[in-house]
Short mmCIF file of C-alpha atoms in Angstrom, two decimals:
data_model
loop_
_atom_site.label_atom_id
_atom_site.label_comp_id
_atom_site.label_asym_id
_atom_site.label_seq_id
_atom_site.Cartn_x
_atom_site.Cartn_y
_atom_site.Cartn_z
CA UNK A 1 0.00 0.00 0.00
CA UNK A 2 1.52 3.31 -0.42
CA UNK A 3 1.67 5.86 2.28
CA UNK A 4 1.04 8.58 0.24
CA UNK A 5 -2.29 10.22 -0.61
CA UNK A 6 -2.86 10.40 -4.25
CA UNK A 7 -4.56 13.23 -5.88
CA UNK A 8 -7.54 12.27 -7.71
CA UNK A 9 -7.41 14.01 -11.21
CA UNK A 10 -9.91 16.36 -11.81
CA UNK A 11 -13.08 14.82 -13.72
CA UNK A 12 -13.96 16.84 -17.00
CA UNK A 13 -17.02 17.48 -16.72
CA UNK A 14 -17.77 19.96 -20.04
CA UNK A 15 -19.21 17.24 -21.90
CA UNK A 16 -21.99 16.55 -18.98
CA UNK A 17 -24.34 19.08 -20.64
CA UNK A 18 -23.93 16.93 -23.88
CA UNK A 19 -24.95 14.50 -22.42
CA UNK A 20 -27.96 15.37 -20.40
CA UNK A 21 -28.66 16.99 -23.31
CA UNK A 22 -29.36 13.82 -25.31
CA UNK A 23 -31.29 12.41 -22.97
CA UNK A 24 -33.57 15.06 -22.47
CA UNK A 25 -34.11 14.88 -26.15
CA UNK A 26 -34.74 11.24 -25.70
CA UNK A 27 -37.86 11.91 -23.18
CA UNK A 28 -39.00 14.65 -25.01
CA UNK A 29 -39.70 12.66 -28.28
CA UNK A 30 -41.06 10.05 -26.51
CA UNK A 31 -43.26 11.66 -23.80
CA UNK A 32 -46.98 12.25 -24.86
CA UNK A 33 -48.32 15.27 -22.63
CA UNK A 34 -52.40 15.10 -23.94
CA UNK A 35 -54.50 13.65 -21.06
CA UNK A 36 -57.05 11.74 -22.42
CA UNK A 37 -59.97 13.13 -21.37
CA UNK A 38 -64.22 12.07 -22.16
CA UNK A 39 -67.42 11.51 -20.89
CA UNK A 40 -66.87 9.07 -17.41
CA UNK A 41 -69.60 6.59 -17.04
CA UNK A 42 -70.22 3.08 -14.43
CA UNK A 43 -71.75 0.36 -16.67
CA UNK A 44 -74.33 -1.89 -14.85
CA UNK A 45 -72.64 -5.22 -13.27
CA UNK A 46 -73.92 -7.91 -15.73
CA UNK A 47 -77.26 -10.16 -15.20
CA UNK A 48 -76.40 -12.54 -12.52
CA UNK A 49 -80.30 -14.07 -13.68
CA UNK A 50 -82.86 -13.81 -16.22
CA UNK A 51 -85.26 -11.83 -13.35
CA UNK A 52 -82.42 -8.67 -12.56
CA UNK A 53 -82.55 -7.89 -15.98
CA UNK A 54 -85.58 -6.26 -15.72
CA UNK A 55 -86.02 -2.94 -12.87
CA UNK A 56 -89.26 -1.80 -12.50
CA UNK A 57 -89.76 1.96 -12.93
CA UNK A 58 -92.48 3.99 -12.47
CA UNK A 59 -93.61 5.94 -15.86
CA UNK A 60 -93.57 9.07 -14.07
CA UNK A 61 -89.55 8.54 -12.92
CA UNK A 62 -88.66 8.15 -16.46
CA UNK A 63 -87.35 10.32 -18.76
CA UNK A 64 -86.35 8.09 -22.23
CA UNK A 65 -83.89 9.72 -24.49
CA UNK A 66 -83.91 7.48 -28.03
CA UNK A 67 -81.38 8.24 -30.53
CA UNK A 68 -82.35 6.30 -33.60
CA UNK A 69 -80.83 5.58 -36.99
CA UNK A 70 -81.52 8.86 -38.67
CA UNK A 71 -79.46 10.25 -35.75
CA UNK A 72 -82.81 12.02 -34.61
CA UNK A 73 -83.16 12.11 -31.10
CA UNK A 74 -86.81 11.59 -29.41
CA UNK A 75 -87.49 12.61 -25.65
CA UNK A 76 -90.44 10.96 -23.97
CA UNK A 77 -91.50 11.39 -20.51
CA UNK A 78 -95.23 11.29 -19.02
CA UNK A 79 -95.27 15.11 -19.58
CA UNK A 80 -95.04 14.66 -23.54
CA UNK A 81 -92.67 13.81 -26.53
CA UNK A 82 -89.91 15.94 -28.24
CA UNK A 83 -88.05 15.30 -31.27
CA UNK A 84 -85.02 16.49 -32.12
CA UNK A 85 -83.91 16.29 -35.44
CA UNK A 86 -80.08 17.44 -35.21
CA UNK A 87 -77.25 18.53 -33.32
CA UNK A 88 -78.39 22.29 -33.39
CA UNK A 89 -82.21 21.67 -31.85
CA UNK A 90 -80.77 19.42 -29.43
CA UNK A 91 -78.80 22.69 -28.00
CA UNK A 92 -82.52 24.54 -28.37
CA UNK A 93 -81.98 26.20 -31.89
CA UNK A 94 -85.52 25.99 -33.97
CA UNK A 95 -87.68 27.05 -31.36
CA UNK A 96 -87.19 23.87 -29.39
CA UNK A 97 -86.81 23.72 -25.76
CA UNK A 98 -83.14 22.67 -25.44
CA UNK A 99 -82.54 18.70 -24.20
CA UNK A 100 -81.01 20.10 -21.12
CA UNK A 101 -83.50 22.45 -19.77
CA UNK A 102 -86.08 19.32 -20.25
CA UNK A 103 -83.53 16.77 -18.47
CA UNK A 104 -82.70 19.72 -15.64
CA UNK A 105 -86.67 20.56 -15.16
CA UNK A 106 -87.30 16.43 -15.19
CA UNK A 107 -84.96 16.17 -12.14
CA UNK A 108 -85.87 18.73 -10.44
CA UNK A 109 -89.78 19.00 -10.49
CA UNK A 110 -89.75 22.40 -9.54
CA UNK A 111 -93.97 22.66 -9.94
CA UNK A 112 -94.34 19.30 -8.30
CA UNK A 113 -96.13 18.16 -11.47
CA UNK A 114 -97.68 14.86 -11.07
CA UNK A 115 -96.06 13.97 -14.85
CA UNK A 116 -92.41 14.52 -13.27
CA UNK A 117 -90.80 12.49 -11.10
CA UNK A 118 -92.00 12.18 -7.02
CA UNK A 119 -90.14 13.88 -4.74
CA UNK A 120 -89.16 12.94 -1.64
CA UNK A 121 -87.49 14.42 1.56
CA UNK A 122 -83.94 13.72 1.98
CA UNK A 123 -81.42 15.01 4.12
CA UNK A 124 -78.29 16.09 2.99
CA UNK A 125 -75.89 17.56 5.74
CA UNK A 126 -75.51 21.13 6.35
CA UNK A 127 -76.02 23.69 4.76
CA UNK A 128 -78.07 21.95 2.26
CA UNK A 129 -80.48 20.59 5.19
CA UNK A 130 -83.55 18.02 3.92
CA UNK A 131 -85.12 18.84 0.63
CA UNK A 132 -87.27 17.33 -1.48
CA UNK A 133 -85.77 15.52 -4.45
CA UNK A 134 -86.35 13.54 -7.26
CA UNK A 135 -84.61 10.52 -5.75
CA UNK A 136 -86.18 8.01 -8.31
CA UNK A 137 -85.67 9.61 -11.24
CA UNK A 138 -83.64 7.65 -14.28
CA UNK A 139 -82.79 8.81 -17.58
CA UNK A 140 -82.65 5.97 -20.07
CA UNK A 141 -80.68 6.82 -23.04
CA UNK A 142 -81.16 4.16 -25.96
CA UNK A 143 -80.11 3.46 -29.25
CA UNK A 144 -80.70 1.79 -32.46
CA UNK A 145 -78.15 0.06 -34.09
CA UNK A 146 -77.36 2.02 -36.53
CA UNK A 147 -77.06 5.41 -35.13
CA UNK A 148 -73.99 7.03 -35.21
CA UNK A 149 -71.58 7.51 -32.26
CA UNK A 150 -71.26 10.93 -33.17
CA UNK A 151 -74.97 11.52 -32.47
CA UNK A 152 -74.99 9.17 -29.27
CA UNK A 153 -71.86 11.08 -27.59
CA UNK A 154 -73.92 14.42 -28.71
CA UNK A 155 -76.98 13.24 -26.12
CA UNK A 156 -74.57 12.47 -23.52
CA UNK A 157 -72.86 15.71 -23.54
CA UNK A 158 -76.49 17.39 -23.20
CA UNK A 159 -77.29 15.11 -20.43
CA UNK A 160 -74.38 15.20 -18.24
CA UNK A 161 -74.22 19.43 -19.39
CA UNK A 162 -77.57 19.36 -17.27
CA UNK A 163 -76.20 17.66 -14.49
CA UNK A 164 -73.41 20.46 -14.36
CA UNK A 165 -75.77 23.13 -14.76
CA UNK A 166 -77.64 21.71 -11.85
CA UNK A 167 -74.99 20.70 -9.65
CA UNK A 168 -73.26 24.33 -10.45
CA UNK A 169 -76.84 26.24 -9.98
CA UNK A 170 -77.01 24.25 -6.23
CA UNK A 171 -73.77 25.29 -5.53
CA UNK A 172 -73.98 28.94 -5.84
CA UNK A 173 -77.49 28.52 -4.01
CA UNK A 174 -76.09 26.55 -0.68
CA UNK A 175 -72.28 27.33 -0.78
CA UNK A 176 -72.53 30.82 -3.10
CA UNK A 177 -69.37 29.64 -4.61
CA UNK A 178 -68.58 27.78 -7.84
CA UNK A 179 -68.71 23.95 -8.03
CA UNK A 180 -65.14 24.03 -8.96
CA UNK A 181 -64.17 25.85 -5.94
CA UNK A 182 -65.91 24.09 -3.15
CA UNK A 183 -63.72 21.07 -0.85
CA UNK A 184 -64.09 17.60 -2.07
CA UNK A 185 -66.98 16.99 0.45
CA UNK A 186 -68.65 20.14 -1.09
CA UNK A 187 -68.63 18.67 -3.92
CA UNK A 188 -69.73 15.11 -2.60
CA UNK A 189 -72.59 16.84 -0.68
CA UNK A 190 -74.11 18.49 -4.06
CA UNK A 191 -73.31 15.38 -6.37
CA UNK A 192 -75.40 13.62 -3.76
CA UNK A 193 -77.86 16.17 -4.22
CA UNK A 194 -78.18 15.43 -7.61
CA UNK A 195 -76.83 12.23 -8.27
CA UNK A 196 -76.50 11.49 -12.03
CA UNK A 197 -79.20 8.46 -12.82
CA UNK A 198 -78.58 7.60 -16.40
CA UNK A 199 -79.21 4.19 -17.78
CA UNK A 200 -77.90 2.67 -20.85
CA UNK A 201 -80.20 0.21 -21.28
CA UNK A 202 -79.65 -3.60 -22.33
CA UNK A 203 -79.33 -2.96 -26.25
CA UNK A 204 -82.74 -3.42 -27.70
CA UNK A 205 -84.12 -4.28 -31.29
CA UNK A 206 -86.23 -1.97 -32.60
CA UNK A 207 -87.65 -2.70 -36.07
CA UNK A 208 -86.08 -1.91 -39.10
CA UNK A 209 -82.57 -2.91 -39.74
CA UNK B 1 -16.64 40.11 -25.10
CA UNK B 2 -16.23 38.28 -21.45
CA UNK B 3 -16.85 34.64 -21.69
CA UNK B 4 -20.53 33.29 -20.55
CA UNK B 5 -20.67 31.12 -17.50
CA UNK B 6 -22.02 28.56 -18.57
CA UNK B 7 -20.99 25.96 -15.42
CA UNK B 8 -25.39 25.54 -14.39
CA UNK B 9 -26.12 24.56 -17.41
CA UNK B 10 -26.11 20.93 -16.88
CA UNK B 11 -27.66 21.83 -13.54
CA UNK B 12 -30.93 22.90 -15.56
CA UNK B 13 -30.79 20.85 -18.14
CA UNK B 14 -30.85 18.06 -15.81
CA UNK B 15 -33.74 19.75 -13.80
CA UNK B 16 -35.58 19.29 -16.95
CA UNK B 17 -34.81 15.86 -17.79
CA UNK B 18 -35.80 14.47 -14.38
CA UNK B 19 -39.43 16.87 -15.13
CA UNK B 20 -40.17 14.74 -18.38
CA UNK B 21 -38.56 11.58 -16.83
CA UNK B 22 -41.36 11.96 -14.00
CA UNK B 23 -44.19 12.76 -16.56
CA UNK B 24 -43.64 10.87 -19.21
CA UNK B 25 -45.57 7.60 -20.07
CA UNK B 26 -43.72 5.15 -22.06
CA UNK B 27 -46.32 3.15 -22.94
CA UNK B 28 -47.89 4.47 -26.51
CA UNK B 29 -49.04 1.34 -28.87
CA UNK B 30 -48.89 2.71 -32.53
CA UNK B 31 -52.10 3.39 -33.44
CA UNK B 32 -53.32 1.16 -36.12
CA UNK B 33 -56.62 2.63 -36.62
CA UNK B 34 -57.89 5.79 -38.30
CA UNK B 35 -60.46 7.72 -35.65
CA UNK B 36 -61.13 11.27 -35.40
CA UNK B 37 -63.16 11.52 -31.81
CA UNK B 38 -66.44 13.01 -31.62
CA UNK B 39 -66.07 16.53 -29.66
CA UNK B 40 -67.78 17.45 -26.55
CA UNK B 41 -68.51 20.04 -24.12
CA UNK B 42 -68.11 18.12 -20.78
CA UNK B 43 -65.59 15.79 -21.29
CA UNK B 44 -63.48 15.16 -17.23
CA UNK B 45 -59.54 14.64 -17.96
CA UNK B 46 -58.48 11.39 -16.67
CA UNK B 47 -56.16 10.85 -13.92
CA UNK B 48 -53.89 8.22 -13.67
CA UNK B 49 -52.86 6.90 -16.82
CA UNK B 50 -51.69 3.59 -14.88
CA UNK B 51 -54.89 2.74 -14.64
CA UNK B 52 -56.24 3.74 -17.89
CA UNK B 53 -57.03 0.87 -20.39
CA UNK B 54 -57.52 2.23 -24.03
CA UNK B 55 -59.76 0.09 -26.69
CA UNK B 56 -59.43 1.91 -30.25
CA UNK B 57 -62.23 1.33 -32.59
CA UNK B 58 -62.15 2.86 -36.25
CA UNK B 59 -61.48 1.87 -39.80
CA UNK B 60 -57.25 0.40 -40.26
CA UNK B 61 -55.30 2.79 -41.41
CA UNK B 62 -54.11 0.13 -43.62
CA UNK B 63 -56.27 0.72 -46.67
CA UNK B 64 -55.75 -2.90 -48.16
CA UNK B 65 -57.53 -3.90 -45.01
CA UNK B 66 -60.41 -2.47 -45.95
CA UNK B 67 -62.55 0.70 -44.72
CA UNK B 68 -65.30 -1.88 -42.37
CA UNK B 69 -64.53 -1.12 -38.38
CA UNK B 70 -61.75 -2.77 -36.34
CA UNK B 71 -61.16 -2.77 -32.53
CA UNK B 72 -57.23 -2.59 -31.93
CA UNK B 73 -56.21 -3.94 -28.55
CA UNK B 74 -52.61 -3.67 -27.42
CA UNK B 75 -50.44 -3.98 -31.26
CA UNK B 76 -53.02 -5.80 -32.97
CA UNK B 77 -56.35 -5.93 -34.48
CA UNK B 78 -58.73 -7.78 -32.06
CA UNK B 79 -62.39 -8.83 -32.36
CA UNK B 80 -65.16 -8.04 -29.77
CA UNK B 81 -64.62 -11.92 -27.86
CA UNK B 82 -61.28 -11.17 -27.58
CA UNK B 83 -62.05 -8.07 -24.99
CA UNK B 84 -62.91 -10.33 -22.23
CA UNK B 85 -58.90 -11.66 -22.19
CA UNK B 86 -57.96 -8.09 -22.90
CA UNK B 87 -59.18 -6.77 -19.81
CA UNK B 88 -58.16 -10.03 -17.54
CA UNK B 89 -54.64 -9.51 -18.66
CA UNK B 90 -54.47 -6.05 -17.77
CA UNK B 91 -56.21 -6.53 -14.52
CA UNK B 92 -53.78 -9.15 -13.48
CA UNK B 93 -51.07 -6.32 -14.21
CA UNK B 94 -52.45 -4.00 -12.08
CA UNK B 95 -52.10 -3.53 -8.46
CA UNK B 96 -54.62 -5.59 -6.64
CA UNK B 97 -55.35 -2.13 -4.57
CA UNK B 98 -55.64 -0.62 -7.85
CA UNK B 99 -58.10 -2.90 -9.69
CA UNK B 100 -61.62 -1.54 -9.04
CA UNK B 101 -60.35 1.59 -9.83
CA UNK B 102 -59.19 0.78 -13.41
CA UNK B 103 -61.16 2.56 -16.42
CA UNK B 104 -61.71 1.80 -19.85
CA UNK B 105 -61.29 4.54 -22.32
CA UNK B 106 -63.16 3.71 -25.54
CA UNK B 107 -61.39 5.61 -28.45
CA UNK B 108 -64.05 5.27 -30.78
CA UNK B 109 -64.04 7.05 -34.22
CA UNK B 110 -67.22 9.40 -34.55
CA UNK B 111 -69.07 7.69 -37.78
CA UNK B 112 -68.61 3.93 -35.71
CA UNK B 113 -72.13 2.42 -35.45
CA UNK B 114 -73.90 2.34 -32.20
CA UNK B 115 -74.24 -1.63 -32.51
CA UNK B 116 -70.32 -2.18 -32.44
CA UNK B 117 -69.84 0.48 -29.16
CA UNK B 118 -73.02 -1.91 -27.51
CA UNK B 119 -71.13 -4.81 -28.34
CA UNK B 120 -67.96 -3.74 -26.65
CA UNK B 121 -70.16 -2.02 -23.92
CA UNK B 122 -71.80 -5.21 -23.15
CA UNK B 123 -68.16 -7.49 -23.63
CA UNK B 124 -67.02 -5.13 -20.90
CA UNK B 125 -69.48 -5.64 -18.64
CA UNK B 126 -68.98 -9.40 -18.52
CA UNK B 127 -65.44 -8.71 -17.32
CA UNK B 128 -66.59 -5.97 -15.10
CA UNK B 129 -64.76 -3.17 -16.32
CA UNK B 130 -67.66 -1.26 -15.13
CA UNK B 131 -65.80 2.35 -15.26
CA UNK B 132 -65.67 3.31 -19.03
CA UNK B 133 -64.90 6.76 -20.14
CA UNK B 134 -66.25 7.63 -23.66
CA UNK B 135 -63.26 9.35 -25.10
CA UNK B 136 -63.62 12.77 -26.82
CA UNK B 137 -61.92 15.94 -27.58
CA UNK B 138 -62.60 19.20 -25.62
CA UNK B 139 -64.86 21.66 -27.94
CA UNK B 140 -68.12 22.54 -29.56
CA UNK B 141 -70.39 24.62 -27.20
#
């Protein structure tokens, strides 16, 4: 062993850049930044037997949204029947009341009609307190086999934009903030409020091809 | 002209590497597919992109292969039976903490018939991938 202490030469270290360099080009290239983003929805758990496929509804709690093969969309509940022939009408162009102002006035039941949904008292934690709600309610969106995704993914939007409206509209009522602003159990508080109850129903076979 | 320091550079470059070494996903299949994804208004960005399963339906890009719609799992061209598999294999990949939480992104192209998006909506409910996220691009009004 020697006794002495060597010097350790001096590392160059100029070509360090280079080479962080490089690999920062490497992760660049291959890193994609766009979040996938969409419409979120829970599928049904599948039949377990022939009986669960089958939930009774009252007529009143239902609110049927059909988008058929023409891409026309038809909106039946007990109060009456819409049809909306494109894109446009569905967002209330045409003189039509818009899809989401019937979805948001079919969960909400605001005249206690005896065509819309029953309400019943809940309770939902201060400051909300108990009010009456349309606990029952269900929107069943169907389709025909034919119709175009384009046109299905349309009725969605409108549906869940009525949720947001609503959930946004109860927010600034019991919080007097945005939705967007309020804690997550805000948030949980007013989504419980108004729950969203769509259905995509078992596919169906309605005549024609 | 005095000479630039120039001794932090590797300091930030570095900073920057280790910000796209933490973001970046490496996982990106080629897409073999042609889809151009309907647009709407209320679309929610998804988190976690661990626990994100894609399913890419549209017409090949491939022209020889015809224009009729094709589901591409993983690298290859896969037919609605096939899902069931799909979506055991990437459970079993996943965290068992993680599983119930894992969604299904269905990257559909716009014109795709209803019938085919049933078909893989009913597929995924027999392997209880019950969280699905219809995929579409932030616009319209």
């Amino acid at each position: 062993m020697a006794k002495t202490i060597r010097k350790v030469p001096a590392l160059n270290a100029s070509s360090m850049a280079d080479i962080s360099f490089l690999l920062l080009t490497f992760f660049l290239l291959v890193s994609n930044m766009d979040v996938d983003s969409g419409l979120a929805r829970r599928l049904p758990p599948p039949p377990q037997t022939e009986e669960q496929t089958t939930v009774d509804v009252q007529r009143r709690n239902l609110l049927v949204v059909l988008v058929n093969a023409q891409n026309e969309t038809l909106v039946q509940n007990q109060q009456g029947t819409q049809l909306y022939a494109n894109e446009a009408e569905l967002r209330g162009d045409g003189g039509k009341v818009a899809l989401k102002d019937v979805v948001k006035e079919f969960v909400l039941n605001t005249q206690n009609s005896a065509l819309l949904p029953e309400l019943s008292e809940e309770d939902f934690g201060a400051p909300i307190g108990t009010v009456p709600v349309t606990a029952q309610h269900v929107i069943s969106i169907q389709n025909d086999a034919t119709t175009s995704y384009k046109a299905y993914i349309a009725v969605q939007n409108e549906v869940v934009r009525a949720y947001n409206e609503l959930r946004e509209e109860g927010s600034r009522k019991y919080f007097n903030t945005s939705y967007e602003d309020l804690t997550e159990d805000q948030q949980g508080q007013i989504n419980n409020l108004f729950p969203q109850r769509i259905s995509e129903a078992e596919p169906k076979n309605y005549g024609g091809q | 002209m005095p000479a630039l320091n120039s001794s932090s550079m590797p300091d930030i470059v570095f900073a920057i590497l280790f910000f796209f070494m933490v973001t970046t996903t490496m996982r990106s299949e080629t897409l073999m597919v042609r889809m151009k994804l309907p647009t709407a208004s209320e679309v929610q960005k998804l988190e976690k992109k661990s626990l994100v399963t894609y399913i890419n339906i549209g017409a090949p890009m491939d022209t020889r292969l015809g224009t009729g719609t094709q589901m591409q799992l993983n690298d290859r061209f896969a037919q609605v039976s096939e899902i069931q598999d799909y979506i055991a294999q990437e459970k079993a990949s996943m965290n068992e903490a993680d599983q119930p939480l894992m969604t299904v992104s269905i990257k559909a192209d716009e014109e795709t018939r209803m019938q085919y998006i049933t078909d893989v909506k009913q597929a995924l409910r027999q392997a209880y991938a019950l969280k699905i996220s219809y995929s579409a691009r932030q616009g319209g009004n």
